[in-house]
Coordinates of C-alpha atoms and ligand atoms in Angstrom, one line a residue:
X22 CA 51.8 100.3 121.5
X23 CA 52.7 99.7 117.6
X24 CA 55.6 97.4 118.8
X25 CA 52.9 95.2 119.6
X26 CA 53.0 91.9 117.7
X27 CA 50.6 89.0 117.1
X28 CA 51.7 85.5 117.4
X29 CA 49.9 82.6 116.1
X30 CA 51.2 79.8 117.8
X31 CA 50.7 76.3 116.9
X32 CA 50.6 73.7 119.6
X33 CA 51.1 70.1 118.2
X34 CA 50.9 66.9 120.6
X35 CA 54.2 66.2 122.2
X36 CA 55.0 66.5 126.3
X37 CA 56.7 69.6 125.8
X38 CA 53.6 71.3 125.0
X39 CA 53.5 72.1 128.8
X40 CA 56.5 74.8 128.0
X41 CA 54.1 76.9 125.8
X42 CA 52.3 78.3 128.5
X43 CA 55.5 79.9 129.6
X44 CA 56.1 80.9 126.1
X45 CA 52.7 82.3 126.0
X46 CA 52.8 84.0 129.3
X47 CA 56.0 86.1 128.5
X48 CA 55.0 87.2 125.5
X49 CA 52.0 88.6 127.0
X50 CA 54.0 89.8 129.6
X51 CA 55.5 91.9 126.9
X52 CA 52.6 93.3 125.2
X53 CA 52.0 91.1 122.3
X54 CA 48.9 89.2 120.9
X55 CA 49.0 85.5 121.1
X56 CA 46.0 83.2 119.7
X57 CA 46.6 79.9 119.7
X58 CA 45.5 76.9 117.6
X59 CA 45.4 73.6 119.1
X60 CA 45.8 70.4 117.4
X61 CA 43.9 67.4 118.3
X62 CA 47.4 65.7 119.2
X63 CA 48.0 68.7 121.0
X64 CA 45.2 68.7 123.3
X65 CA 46.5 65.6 124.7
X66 CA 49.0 66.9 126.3
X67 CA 47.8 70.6 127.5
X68 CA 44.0 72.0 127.9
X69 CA 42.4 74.6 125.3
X70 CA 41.3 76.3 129.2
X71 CA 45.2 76.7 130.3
X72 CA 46.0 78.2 126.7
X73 CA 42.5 80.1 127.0
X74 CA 43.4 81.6 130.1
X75 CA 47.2 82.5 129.4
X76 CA 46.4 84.2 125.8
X77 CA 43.3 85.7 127.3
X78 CA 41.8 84.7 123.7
X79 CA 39.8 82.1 122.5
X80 CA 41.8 78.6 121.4
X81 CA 41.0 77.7 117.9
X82 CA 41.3 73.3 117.5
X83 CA 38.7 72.9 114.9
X84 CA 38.5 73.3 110.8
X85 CA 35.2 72.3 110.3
X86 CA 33.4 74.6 113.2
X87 CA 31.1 76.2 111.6
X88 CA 31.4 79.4 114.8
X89 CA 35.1 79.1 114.4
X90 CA 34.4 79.7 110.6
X91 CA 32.3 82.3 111.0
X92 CA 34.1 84.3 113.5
X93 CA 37.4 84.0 112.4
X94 CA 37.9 81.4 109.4
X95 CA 41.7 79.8 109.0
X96 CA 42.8 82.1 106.4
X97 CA 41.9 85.5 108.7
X98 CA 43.9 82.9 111.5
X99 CA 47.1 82.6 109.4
X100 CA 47.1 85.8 107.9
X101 CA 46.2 88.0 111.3
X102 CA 49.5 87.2 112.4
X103 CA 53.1 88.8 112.2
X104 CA 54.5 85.6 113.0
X105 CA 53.4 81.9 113.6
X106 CA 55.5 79.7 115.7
X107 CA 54.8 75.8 115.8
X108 CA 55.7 74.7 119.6
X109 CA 56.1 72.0 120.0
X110 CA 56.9 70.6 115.9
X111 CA 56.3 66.5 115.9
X112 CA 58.0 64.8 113.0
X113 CA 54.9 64.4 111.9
X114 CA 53.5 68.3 111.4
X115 CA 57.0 69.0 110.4
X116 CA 56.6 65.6 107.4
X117 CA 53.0 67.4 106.6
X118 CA 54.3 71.0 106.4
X119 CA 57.3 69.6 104.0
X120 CA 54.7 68.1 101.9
X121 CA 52.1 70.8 102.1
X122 CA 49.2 68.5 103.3
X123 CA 46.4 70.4 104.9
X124 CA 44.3 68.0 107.3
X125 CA 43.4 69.8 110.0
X126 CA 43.5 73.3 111.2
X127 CA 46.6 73.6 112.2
X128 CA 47.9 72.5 109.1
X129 CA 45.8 74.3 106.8
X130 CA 46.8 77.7 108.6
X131 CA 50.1 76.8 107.8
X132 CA 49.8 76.6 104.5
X133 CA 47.8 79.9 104.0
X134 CA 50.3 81.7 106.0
X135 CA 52.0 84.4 104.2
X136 CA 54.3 85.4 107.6
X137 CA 57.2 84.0 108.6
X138 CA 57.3 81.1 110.5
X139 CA 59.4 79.3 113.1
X140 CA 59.3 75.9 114.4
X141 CA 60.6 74.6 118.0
X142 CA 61.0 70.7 117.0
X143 CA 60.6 68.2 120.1
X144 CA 60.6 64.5 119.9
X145 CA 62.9 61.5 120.6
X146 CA 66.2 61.6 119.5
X147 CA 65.8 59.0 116.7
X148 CA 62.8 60.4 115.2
X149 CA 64.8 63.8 115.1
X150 CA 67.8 61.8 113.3
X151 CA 65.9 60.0 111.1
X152 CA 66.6 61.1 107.6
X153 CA 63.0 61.5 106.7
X154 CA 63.0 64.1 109.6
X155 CA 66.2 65.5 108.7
X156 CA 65.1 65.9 105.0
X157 CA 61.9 67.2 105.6
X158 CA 64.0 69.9 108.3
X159 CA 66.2 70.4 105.3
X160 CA 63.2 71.1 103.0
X161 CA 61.4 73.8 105.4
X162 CA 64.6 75.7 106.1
X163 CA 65.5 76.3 102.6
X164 CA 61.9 77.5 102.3
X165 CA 62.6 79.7 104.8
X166 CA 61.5 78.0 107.9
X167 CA 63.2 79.1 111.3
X168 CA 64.5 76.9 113.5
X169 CA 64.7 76.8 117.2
X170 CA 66.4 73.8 118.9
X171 CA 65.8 71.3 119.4
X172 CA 69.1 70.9 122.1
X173 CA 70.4 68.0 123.7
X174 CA 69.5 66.3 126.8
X175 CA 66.7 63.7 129.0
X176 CA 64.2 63.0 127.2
X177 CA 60.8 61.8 128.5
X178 CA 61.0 58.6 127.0
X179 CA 64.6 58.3 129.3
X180 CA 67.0 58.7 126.2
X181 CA 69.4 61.0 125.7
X182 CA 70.2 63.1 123.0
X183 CA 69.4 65.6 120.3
X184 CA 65.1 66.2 120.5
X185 CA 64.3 68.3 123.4
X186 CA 62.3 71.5 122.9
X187 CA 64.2 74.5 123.3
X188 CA 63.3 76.0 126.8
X189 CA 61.0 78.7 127.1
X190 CA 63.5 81.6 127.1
X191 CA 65.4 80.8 124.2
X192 CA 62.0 80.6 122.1
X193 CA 60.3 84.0 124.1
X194 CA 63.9 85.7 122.8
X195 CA 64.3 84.0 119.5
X196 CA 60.7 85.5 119.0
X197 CA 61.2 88.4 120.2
X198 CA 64.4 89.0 118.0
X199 CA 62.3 88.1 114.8
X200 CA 60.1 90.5 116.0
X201 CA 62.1 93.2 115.6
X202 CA 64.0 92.2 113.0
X203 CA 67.2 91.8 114.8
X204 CA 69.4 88.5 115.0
X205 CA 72.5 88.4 117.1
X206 CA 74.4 88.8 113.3
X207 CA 71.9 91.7 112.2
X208 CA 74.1 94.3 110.9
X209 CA 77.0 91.6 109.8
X210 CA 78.5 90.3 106.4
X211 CA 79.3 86.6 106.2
X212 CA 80.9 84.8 103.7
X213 CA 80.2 80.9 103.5
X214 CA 81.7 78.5 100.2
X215 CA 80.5 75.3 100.1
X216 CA 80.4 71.9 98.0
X217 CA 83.1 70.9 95.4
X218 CA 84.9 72.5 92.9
X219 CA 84.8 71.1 89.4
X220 CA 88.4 71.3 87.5
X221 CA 87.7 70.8 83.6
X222 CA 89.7 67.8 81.5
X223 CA 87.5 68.9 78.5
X224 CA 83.9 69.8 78.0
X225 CA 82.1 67.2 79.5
X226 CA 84.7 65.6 82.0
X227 CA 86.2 66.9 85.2
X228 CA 87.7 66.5 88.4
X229 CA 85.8 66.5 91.7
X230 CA 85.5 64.8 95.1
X231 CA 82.9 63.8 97.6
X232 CA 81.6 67.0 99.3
X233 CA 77.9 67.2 99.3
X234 CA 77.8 70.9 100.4
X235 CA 75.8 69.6 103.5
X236 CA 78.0 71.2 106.0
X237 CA 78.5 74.5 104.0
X238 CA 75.0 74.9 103.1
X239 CA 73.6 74.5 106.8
X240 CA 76.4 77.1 108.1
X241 CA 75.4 79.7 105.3
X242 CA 71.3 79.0 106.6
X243 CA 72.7 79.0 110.1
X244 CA 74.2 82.3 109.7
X245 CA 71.1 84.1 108.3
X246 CA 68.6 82.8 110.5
X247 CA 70.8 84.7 113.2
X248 CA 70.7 87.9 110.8
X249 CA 73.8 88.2 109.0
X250 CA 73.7 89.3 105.6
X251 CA 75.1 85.8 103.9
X252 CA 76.7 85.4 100.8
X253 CA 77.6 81.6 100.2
X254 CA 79.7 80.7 97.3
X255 CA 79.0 77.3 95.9
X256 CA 80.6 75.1 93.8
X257 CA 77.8 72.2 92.2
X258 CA 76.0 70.4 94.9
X259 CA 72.3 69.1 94.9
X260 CA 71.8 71.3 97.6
X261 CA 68.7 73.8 97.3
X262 CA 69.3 77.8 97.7
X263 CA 69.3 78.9 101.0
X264 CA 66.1 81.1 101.6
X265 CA 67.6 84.4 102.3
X266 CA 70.7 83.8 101.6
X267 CA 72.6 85.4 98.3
X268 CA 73.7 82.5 96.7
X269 CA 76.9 82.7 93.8
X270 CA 76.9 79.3 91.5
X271 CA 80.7 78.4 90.7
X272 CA 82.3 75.7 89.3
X273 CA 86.0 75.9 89.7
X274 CA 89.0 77.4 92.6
X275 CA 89.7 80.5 90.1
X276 CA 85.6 81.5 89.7
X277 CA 85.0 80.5 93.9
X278 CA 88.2 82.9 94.8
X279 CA 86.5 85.8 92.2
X280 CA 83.0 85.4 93.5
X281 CA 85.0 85.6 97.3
X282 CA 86.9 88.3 96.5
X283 CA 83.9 90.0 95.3
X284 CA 81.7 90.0 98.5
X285 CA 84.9 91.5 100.4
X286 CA 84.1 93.3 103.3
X287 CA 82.7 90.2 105.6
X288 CA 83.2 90.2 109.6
X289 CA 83.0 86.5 108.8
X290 CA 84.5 83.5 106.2
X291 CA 84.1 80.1 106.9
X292 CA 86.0 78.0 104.2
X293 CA 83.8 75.1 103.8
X294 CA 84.0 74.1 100.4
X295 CA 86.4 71.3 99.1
X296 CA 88.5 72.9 96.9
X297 CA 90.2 71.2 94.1
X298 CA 93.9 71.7 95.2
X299 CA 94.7 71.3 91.4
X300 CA 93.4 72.0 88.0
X301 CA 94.4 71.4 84.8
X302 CA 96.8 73.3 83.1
X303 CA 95.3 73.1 79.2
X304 CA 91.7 71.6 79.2
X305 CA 90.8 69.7 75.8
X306 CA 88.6 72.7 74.0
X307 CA 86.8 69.1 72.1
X308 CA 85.9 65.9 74.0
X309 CA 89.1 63.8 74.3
X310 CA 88.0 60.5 72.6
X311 CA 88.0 57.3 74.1
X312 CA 91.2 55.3 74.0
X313 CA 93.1 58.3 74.4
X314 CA 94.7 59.0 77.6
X315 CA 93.6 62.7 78.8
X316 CA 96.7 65.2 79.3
X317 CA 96.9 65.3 83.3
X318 CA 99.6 68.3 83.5
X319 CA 98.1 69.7 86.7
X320 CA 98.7 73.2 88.2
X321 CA 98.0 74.2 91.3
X322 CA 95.1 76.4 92.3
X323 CA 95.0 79.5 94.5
X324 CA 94.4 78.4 98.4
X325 CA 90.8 80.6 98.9
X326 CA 91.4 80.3 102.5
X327 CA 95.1 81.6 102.8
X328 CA 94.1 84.7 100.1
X329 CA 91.3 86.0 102.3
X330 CA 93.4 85.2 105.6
X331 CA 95.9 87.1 103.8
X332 CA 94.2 90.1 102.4
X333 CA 95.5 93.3 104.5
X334 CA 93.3 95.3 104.8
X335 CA 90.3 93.3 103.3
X336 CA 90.8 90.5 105.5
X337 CA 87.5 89.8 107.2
X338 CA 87.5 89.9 110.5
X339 CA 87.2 86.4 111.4
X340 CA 88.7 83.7 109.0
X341 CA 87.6 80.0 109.7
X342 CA 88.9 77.1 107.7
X343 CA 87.9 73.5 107.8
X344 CA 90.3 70.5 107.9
X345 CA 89.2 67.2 106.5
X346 CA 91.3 64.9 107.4
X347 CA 91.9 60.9 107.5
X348 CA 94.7 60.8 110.3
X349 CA 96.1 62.5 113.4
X350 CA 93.3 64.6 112.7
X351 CA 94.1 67.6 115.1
X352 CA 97.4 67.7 115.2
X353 CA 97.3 68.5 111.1
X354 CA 94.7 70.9 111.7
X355 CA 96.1 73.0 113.8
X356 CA 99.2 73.2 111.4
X357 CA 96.9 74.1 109.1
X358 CA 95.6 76.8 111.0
X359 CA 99.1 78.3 111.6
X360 CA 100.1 77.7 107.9
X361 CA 97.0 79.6 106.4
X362 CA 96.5 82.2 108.5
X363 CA 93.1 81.4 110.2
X364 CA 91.7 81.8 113.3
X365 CA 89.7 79.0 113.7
X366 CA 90.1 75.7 112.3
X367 CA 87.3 73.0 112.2
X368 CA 88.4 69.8 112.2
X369 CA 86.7 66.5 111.3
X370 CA 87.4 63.1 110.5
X371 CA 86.4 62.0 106.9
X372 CA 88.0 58.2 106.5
X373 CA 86.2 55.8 105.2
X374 CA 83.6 54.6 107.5
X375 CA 82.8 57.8 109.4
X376 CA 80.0 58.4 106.8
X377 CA 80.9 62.2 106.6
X378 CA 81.2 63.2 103.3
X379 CA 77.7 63.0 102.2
X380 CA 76.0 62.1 105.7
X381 CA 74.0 64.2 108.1
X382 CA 76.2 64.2 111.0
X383 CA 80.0 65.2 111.6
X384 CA 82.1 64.9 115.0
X385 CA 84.4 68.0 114.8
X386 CA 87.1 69.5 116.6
X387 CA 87.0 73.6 116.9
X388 CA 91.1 74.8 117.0
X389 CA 91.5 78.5 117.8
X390 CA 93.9 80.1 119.4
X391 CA 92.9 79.2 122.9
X392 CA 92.6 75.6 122.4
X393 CA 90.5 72.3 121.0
X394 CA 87.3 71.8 121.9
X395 CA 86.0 68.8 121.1
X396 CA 82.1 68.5 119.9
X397 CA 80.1 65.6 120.4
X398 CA 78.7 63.7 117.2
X399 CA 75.9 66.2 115.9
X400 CA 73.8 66.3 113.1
X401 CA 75.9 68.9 110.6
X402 CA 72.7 71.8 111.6
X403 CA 73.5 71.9 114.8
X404 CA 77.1 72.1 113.7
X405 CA 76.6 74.8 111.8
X406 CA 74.1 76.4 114.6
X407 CA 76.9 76.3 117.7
X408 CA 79.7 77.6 114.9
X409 CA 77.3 80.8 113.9
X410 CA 76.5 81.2 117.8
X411 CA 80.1 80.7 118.2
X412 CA 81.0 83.5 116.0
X413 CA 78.5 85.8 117.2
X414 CA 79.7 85.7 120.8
X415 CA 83.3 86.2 119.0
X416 CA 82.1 89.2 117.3
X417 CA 80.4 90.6 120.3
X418 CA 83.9 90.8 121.9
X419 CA 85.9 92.3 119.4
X420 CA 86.9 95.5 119.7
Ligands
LIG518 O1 94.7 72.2 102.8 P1 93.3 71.7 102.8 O2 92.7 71.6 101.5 O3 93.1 70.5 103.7 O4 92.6 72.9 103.6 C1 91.2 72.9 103.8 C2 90.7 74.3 104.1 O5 91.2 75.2 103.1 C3 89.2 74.4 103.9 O6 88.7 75.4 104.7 C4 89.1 74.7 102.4 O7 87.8 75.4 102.1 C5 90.2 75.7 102.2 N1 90.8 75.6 100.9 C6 90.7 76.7 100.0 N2 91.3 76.8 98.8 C7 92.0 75.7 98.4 C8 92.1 74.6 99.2 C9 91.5 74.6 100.4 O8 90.0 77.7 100.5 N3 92.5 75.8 97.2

């Protein structure tokens, strides 16, 4: 059957290995190819025989065997694949994959691969929070690495937390759905802005704030990885390029509402960015020289998020707004909800202290018109990961 695929799929040494097999055995169940490569880690945890004997192939653990080589060297391996999926990813092949070292097989197929790949992550919550982890996550996604999990939960070591290994199901679909090319947003437009805006005093000096883009950046990845056609409009950040992703470069609120305006129709918006609420009226055309005040006559910029809530018939078809605020957090958001328009508001915390603006985690609140909910603590890709679920299973239900 030509909608037979071939996986490739990685096994690296963690106690979740053990969910593999079922990984393995419903993919066969479904007609597709899976030859596995075992790392020494790996085989700690489950048998070359049990992999053997689910893939019906042989399991390939070693770089230097000369039959391996001979029979099938680790370039054919990567490359006779439509797909290779590491399950499950340590911190550590996830740390060698971000910095391209090839010790082993495993790793050395990965870095001759020229298909996509996905990684299912599994490891104790702190490792998975730590920010070399989190950076090297960060690295692999904007390469274009998928993502699976890891969710919350027990963990083997008795912690709690974010770490576990997605469950067999939601990798065999996740999969399956790359497989075919379909996401739960396939066929969508989303619109994502992101970072700061940068109002000009005079050539070389503006104003700004803290925003990182962090939070923007992950919902834009988080939206493509679930197959939406993403535009994300960014103001200057240190962030890399989504992979995938059609990315705009802006600097101030006028260029950010053009480039928006511009990628009208979206069945999505999410207003992440931190727009500059003012600008100024006459920026110096020559530096202003030292010991002389700069003119601060400030106007007040166009509110992005009101616009597109506002657009008639342009307006996309779900308009989501965050609210950073530094007291009676909810209550103001959902003002802010009414008094722009929106349907959603995201709401988080950003006093001093809370480590937000900049960091790697955010506690939100999501307003809509049913309610709050209020989300536990979460590094700001899981954020962005329940939000683009969230938004699928909205889109699913409209009419
Ligand atoms: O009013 P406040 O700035 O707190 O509102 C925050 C929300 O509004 C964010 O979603 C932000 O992206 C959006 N916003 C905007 N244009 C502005 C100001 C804020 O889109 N000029």
């Amino acid at each position: 059957m030509s909608d037979n695929k071939r996986l490739l799929l990685i096994v690296s040494g963690g106690i979740a290995a053990y969910k593999c097999l079922e990984v393995i055995r419903r993919l066969r169940e479904r007609g597709h190819a899976v030859r596995c490569i075992l790392t020494k880690a790996g085989a700690e945890f489950v048998t070359p025989l049990s992999l053997a004997a689910l893939s019906e192939d042989k399991v390939y653990d070693d770089l230097f065997s000369l039959t391996d080589e001979s029979e099938m060297g680790h370039i054919r391996l990567s490359r006779e694949a439509d797909l290779v999926l590491v399950a499950p990813a340590t911190a550590s092949i996830l740390a060698k994959m971000a910095a391209g070292i090839a010790d082993d097989l495993a790793t050395t197929a990965l870095l001759a691969t020229d298909c996509p790949v996905v990684v299912a992550p599994a490891m104790n919550v702190r490792m998975w929070e730590h920010p070399a982890t989190q950076a090297n996550m960060a690295v692999l996604e904007a390469r274009g690495v998928r993502r699976i999990g890891p969710v919350e939960g027990d963990m083997a070591c008795g912690e709690w937390g974010m770490g576990r290994m997605a469950e067999a199901d939601a990798i065999t679909a996740a999969v399956e759905d790359l497989f075919s090319g379909r996401g739960r947003l396939a066929g969508r437009r989303a619109l994502v802005t992101s970072g700061p805006t940068h109002e000009a005093l005079d050539p070389v000096r503006y104003l700004a704030n803290r925003s990182s883009g962090k939070q923007g950046h992950a919902i834009a990845r988080a939206f493509s990885r679930l197959g939406a056609e993403t535009v994300l409009v960014s103001g200057p950040t240190g962030q890399p390029d989504p992979a995938g992703v059609e990315t705009v470069h802006v600097e101030t609120a006028l260029e950010m509402l053009a480039a928006c305006e511009k990628a009208l129709p979206v069945d999505a918006f999410v207003a992440a960015a931190a727009v500059s609420d003012w600008r100024i009226a006459q920026p110096a055309t020559d530096k202003i020289k030292k010991g002389k005040a700069p003119p601060l006559d400030l106007v007040e910029n166009p509110d992005i998020l009101a616009r597109l809530a506002g657009a008639g018939n342009r307006r996309p078809g779900l308009v989501i707004g965050f609210a950073a605020e530094t007291e009676t957090v909810v209550p103001n958001a959902a003002e802010k909800r009414r008094a722009k328009g929106c349907d959603w508001i995201v709401a988080n915390d950003v006093s001093a202290g809370t480590g937000v603006f900049g960091g790697d985690t955010n506690t939100v609140h999501l307003i809509t018109a049913e309610g709050v909910e209020h989300w536990p603590p979460l590094a700001k890709d899981a954020v962005a990961e329940r939000l683009a679920s969230r938004v699928a299973d909205a889109l699913d239900k409209a009419p």
